[in-house]
PDB file of N, CA and C in Angstrom:
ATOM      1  N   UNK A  28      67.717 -88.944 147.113  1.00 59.00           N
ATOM      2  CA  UNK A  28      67.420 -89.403 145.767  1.00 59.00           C
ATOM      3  C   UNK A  28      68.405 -88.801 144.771  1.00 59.00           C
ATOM      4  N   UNK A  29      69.820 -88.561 145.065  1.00 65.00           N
ATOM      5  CA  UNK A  29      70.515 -87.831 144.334  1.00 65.00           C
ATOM      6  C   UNK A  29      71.601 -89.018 143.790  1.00 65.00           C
ATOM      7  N   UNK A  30      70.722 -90.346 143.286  1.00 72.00           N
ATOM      8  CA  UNK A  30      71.790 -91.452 142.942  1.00 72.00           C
ATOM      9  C   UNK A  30      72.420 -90.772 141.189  1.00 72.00           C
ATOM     10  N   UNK A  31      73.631 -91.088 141.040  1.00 71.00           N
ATOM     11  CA  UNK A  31      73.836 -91.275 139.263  1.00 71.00           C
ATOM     12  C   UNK A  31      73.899 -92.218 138.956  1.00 71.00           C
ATOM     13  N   UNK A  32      73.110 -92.459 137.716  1.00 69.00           N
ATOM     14  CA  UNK A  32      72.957 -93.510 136.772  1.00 69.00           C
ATOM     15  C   UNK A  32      74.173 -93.294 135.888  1.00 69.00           C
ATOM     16  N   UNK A  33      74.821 -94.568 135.980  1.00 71.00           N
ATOM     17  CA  UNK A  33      76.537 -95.017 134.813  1.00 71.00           C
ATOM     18  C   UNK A  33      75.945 -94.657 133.535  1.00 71.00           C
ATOM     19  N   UNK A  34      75.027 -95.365 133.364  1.00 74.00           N
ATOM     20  CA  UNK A  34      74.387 -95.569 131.973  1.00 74.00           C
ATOM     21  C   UNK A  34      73.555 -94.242 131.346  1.00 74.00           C
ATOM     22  N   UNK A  35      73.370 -93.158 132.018  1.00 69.00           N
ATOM     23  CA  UNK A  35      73.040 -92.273 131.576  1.00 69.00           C
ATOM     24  C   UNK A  35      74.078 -90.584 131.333  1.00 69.00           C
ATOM     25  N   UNK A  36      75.201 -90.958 132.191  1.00 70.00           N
ATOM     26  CA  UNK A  36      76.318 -89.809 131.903  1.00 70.00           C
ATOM     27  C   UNK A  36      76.294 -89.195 130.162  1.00 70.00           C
ATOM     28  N   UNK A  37      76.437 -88.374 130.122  1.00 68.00           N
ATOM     29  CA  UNK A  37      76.155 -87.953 129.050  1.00 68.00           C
ATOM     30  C   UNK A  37      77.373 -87.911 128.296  1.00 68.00           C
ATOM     31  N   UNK A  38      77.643 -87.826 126.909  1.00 67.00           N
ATOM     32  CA  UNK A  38      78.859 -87.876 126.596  1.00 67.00           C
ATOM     33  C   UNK A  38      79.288 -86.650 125.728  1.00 67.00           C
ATOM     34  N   UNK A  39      80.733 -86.408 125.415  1.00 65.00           N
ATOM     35  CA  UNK A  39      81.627 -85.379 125.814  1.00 65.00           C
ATOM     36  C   UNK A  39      80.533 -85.233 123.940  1.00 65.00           C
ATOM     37  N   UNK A  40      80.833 -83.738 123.491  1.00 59.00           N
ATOM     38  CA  UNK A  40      80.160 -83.712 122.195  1.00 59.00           C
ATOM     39  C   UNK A  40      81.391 -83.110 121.145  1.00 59.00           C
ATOM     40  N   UNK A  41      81.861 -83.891 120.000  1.00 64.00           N
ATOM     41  CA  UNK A  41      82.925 -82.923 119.556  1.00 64.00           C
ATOM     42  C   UNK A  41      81.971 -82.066 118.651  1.00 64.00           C
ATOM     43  N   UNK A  42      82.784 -80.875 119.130  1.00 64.00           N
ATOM     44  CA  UNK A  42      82.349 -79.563 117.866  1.00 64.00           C
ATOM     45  C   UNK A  42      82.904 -80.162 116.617  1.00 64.00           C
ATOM     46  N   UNK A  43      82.176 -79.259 115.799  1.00 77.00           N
ATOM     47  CA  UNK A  43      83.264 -79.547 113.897  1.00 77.00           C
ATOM     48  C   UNK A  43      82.761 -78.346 113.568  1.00 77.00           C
ATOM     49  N   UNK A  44      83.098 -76.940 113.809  1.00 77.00           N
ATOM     50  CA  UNK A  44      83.262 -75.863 113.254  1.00 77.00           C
ATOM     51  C   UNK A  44      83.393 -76.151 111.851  1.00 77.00           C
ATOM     52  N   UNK A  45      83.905 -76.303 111.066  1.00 83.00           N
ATOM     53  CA  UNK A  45      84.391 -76.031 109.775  1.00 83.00           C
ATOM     54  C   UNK A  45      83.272 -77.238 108.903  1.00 83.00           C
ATOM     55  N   UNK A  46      82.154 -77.787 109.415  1.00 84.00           N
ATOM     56  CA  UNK A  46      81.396 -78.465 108.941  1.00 84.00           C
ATOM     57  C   UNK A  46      80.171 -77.123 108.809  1.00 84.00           C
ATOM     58  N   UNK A  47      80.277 -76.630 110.131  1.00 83.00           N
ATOM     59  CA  UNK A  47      78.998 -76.019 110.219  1.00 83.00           C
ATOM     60  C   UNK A  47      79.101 -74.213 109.329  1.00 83.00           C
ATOM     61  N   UNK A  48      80.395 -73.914 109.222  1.00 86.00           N
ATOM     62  CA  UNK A  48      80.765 -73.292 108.551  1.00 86.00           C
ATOM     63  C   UNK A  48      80.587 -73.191 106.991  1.00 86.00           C
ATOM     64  N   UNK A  49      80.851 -74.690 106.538  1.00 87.00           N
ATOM     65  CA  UNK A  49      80.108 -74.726 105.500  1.00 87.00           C
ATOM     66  C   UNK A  49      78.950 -74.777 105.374  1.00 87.00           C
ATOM     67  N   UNK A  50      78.275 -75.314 105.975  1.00 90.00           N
ATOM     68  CA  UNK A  50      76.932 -75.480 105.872  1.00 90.00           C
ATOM     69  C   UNK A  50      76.104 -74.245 106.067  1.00 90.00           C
ATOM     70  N   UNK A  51      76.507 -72.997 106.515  1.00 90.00           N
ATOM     71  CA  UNK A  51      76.224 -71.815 106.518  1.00 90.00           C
ATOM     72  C   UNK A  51      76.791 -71.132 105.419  1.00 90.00           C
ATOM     73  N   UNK A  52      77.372 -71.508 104.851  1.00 91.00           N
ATOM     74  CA  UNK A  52      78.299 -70.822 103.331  1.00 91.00           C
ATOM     75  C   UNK A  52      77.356 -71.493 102.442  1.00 91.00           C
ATOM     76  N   UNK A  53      76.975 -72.698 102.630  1.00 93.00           N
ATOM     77  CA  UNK A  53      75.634 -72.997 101.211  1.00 93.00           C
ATOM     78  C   UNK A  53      74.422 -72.585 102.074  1.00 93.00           C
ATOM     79  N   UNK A  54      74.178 -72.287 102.816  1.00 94.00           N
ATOM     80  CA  UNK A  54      72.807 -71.835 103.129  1.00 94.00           C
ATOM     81  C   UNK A  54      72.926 -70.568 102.346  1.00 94.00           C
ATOM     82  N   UNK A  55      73.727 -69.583 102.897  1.00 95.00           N
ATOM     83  CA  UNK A  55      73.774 -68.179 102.147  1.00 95.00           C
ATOM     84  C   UNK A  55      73.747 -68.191 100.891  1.00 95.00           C
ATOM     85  N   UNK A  56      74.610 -69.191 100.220  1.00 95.00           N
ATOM     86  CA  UNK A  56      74.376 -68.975  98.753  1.00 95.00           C
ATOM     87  C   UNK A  56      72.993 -69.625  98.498  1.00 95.00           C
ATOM     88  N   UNK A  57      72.194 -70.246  98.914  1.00 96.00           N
ATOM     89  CA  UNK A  57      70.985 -70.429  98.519  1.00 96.00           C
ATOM     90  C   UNK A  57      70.153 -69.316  98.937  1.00 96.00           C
ATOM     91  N   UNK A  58      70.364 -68.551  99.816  1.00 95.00           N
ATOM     92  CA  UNK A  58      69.541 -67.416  99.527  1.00 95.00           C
ATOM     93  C   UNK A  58      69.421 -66.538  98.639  1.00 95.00           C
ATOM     94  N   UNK A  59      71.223 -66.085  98.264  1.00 96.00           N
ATOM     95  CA  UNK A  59      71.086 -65.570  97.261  1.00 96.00           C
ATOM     96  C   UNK A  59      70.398 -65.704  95.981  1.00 96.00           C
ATOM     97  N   UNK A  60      70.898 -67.425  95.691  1.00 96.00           N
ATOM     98  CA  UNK A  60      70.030 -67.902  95.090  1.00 96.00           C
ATOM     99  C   UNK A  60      68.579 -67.551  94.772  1.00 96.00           C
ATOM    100  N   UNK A  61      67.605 -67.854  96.130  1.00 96.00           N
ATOM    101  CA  UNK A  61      66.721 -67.159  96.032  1.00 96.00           C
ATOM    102  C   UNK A  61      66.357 -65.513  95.912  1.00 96.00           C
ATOM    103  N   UNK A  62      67.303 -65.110  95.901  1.00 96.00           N
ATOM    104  CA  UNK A  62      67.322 -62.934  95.878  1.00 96.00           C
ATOM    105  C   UNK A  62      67.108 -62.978  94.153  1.00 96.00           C
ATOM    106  N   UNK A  63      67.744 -63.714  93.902  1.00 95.00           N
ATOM    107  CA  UNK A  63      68.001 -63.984  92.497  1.00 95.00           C
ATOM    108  C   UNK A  63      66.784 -64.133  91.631  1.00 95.00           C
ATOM    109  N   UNK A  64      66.177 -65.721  92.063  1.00 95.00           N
ATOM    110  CA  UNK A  64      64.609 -65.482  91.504  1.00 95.00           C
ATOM    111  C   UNK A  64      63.309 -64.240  91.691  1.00 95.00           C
ATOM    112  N   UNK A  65      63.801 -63.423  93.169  1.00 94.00           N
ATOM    113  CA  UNK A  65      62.653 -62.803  93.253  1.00 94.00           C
ATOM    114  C   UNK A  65      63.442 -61.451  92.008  1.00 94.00           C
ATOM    115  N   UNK A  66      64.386 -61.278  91.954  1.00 93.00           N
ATOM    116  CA  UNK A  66      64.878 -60.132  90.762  1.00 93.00           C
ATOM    117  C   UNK A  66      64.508 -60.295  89.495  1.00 93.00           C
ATOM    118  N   UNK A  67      64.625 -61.792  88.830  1.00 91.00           N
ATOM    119  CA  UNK A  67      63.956 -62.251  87.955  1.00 91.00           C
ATOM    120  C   UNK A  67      62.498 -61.559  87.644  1.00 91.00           C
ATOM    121  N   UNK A  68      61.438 -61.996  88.632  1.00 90.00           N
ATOM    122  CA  UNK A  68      59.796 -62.006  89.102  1.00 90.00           C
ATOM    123  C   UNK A  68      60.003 -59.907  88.711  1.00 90.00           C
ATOM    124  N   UNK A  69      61.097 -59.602  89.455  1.00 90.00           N
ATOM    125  CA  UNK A  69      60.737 -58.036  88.805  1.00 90.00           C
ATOM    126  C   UNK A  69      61.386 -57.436  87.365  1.00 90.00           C
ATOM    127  N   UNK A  70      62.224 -58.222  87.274  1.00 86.00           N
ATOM    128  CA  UNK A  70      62.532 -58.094  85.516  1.00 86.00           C
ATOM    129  C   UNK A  70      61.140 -58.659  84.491  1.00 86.00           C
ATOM    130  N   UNK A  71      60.867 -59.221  85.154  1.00 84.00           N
ATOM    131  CA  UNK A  71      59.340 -59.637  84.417  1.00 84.00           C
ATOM    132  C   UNK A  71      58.407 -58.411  84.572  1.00 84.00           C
ATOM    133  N   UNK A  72      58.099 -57.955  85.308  1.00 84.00           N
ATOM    134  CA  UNK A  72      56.996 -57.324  85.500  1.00 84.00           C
ATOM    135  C   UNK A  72      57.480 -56.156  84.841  1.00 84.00           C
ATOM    136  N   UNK A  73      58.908 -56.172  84.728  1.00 80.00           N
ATOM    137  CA  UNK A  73      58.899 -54.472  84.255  1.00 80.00           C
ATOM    138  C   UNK A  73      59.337 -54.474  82.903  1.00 80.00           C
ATOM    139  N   UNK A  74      59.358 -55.739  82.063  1.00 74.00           N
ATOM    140  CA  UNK A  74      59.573 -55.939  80.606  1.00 74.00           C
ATOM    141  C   UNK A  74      61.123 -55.438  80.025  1.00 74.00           C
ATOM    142  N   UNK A  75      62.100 -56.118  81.341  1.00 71.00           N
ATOM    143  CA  UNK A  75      63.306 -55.377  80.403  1.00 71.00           C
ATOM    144  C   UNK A  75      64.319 -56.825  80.229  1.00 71.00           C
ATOM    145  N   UNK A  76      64.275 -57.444  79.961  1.00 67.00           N
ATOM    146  CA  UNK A  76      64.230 -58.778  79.223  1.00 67.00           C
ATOM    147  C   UNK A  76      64.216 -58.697  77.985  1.00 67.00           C
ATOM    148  N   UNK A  77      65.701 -59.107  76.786  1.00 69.00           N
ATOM    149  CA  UNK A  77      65.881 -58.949  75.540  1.00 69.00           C
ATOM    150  C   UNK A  77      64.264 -59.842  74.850  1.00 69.00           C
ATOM    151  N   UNK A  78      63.875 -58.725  73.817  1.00 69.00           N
ATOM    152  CA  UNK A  78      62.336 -59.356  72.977  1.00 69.00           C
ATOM    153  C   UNK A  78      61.361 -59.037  73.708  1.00 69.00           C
ATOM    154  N   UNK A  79      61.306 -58.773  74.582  1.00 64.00           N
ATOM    155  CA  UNK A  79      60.038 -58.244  75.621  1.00 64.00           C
ATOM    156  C   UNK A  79      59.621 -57.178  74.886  1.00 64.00           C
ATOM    157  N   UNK A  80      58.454 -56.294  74.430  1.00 66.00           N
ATOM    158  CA  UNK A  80      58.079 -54.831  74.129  1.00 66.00           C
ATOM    159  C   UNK A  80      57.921 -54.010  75.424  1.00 66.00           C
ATOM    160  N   UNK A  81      58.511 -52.986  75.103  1.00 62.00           N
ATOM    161  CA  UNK A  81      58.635 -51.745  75.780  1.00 62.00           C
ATOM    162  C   UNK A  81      57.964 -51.068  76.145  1.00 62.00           C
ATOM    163  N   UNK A  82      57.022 -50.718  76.858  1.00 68.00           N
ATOM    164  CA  UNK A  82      55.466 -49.845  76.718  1.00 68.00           C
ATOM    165  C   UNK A  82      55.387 -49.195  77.825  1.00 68.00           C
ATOM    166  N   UNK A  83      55.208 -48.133  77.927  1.00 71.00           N
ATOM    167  CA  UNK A  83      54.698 -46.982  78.789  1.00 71.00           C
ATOM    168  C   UNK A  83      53.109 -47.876  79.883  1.00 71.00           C
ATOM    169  N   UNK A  84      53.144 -47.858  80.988  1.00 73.00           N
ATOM    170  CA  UNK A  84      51.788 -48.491  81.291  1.00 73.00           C
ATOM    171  C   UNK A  84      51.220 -47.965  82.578  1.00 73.00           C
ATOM    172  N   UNK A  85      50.439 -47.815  83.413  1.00 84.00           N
ATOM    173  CA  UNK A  85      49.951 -47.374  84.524  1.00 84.00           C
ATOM    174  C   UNK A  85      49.801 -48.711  85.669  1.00 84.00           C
ATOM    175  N   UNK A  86      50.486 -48.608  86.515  1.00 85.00           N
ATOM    176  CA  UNK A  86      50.635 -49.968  87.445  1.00 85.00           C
ATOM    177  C   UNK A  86      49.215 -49.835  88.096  1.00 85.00           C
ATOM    178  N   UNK A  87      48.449 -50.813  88.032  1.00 90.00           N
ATOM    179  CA  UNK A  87      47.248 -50.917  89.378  1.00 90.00           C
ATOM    180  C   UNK A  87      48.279 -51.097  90.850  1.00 90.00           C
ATOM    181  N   UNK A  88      47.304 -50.816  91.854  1.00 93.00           N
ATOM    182  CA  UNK A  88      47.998 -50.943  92.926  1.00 93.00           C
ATOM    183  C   UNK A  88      48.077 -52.265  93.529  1.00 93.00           C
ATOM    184  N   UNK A  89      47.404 -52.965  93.404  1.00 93.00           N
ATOM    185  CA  UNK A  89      47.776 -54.753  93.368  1.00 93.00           C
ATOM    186  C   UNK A  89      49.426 -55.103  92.634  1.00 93.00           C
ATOM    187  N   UNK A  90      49.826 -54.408  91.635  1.00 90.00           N
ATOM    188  CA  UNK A  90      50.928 -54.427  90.943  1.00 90.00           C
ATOM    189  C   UNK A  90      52.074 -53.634  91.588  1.00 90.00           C
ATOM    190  N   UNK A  91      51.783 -52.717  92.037  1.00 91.00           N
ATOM    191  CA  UNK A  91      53.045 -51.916  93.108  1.00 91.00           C
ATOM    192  C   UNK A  91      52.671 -52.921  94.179  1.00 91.00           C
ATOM    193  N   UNK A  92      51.819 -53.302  94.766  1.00 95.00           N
ATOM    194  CA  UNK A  92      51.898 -54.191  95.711  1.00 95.00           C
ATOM    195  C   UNK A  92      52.997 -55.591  95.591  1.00 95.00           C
ATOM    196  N   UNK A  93      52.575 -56.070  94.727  1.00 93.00           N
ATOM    197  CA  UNK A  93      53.497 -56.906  93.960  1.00 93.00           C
ATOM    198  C   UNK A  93      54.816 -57.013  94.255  1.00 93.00           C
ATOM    199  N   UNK A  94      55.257 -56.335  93.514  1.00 93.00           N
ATOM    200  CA  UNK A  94      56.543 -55.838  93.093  1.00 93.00           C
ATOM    201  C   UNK A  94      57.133 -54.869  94.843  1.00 93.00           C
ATOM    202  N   UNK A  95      56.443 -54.466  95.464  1.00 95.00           N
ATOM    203  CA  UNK A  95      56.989 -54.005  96.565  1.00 95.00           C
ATOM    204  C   UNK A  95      57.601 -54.954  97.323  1.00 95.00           C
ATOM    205  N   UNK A  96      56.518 -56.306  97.651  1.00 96.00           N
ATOM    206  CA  UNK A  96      56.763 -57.353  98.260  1.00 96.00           C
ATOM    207  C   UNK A  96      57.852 -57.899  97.348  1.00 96.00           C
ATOM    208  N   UNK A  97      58.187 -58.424  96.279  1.00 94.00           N
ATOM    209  CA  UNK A  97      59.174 -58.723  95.472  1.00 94.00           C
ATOM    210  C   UNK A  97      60.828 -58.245  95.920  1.00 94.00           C
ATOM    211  N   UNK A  98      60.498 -57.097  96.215  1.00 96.00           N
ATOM    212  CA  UNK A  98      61.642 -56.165  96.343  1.00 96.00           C
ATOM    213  C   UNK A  98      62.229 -56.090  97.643  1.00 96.00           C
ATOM    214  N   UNK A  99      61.297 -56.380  98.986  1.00 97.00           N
ATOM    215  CA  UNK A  99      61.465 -56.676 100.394  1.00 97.00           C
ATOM    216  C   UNK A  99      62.283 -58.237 100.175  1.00 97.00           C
ATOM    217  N   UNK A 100      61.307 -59.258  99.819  1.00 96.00           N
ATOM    218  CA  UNK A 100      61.622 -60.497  99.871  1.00 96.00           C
ATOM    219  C   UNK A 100      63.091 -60.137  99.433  1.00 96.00           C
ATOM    220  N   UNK A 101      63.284 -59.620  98.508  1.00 96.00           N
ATOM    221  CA  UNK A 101      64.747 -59.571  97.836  1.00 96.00           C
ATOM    222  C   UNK A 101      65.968 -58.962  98.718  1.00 96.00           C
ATOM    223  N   UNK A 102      65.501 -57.773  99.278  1.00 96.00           N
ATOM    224  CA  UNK A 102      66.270 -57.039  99.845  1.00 96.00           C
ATOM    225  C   UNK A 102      66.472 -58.390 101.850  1.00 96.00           C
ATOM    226  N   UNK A 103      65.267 -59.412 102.108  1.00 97.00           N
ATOM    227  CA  UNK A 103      65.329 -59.680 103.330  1.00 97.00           C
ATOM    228  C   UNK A 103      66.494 -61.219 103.112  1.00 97.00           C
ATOM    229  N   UNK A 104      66.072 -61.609 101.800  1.00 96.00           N
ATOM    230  CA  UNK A 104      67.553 -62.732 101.460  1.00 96.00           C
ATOM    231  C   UNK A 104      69.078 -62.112 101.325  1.00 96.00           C
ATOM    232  N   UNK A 105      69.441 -61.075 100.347  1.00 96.00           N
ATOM    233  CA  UNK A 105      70.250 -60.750 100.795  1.00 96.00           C
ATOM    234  C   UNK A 105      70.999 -60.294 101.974  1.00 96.00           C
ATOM    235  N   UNK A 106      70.141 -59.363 102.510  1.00 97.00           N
ATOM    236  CA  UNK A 106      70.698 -59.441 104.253  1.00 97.00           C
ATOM    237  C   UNK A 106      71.056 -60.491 105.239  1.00 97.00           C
ATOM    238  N   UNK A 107      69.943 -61.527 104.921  1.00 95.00           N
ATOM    239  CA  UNK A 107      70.054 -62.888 105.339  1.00 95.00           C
ATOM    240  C   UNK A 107      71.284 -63.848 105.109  1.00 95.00           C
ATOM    241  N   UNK A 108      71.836 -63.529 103.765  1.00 96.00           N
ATOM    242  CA  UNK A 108      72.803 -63.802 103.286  1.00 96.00           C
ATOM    243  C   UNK A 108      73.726 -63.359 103.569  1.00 96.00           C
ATOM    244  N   UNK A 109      73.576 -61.828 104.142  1.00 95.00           N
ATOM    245  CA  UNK A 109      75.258 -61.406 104.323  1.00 95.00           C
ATOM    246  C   UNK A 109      75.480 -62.268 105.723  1.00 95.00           C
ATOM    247  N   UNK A 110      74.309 -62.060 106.775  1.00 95.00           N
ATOM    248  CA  UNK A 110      74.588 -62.223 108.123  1.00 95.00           C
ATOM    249  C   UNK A 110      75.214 -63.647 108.143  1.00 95.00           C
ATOM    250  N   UNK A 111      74.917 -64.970 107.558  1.00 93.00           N
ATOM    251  CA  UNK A 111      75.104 -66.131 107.120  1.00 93.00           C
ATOM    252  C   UNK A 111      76.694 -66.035 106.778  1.00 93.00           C
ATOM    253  N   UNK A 112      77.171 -65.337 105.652  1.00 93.00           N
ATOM    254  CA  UNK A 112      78.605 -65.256 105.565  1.00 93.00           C
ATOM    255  C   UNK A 112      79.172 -64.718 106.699  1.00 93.00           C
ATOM    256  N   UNK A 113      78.801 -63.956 107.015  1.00 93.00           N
ATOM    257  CA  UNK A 113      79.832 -63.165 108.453  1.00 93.00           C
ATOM    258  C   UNK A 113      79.480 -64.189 109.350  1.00 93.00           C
ATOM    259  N   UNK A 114      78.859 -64.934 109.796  1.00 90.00           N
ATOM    260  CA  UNK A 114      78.564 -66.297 111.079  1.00 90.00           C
ATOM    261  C   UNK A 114      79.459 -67.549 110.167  1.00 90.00           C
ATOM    262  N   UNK A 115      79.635 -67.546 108.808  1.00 90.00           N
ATOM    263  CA  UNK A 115      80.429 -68.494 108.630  1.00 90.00           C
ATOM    264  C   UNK A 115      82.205 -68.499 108.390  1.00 90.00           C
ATOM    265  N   UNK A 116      82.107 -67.331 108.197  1.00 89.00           N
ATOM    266  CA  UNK A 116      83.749 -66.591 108.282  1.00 89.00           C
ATOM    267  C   UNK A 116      84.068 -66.859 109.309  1.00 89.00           C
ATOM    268  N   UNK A 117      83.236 -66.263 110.592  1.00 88.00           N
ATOM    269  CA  UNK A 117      84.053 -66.219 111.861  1.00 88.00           C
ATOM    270  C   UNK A 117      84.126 -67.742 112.447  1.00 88.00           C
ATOM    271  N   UNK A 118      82.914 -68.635 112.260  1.00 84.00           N
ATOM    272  CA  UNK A 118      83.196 -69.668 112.357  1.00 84.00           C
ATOM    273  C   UNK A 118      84.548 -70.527 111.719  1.00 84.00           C
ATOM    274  N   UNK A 119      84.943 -70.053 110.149  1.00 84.00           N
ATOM    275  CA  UNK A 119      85.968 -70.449 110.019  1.00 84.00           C
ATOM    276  C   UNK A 119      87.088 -69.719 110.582  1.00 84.00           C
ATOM    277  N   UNK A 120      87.005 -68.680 110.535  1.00 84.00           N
ATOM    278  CA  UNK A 120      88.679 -68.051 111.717  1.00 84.00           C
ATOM    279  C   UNK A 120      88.531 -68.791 112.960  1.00 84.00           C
ATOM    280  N   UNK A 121      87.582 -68.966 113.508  1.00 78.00           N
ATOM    281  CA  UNK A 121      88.023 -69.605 114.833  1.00 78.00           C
ATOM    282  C   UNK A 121      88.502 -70.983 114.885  1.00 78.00           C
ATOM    283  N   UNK A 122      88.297 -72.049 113.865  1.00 67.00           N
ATOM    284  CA  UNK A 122      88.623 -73.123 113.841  1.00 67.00           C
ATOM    285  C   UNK A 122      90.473 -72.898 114.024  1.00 67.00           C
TER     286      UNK A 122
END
């Protein structure tokens, strides 16, 4: 039962490095992107935004909670982002 089917040979696949290269160069910058909004979310919370008032305050711990997660999310896009540029660099040197 080891017949080949003509009609099913599979066909040859061209790579396009320098497609997928980009497409990993805007992924990264959309993360950043997103690093960006969650920095925002903690410039908010901590009132240093021109016109904002200034005030001494005691964080509940729901609020360090907050802002901890804020600060992960932030810190896990950028990393995300670097690894994204270095997979799209080398993708472009190798082309």
């Amino acid at each position: 039962m080891n017949q080949s089917l003509p009609y099913a040979t599979p066909t040859a696949l061209t790579a396009r490095p320098i497609l997928a290269a980009a497409i990993l160069g805007v992924l990264s910058l959309g993360l950043i992107g997103l690093a960006g909004c969650f920095l925002i979310g903690i410039g908010l919370m901590f009132d240093i935004f021109p016109g904002m008032q200034t005030q001494t305050r005691q964080w509940t711990p729901g609020e360090i909670a907050f802002i901890t997660v804020l600060y992960v999310c932030c810190g896990l896009c950028f990393i995300g982002a670097g690894i994204l540029m270095v997979m799209s660099f080398r993708k472009l040197l190798a082309a």
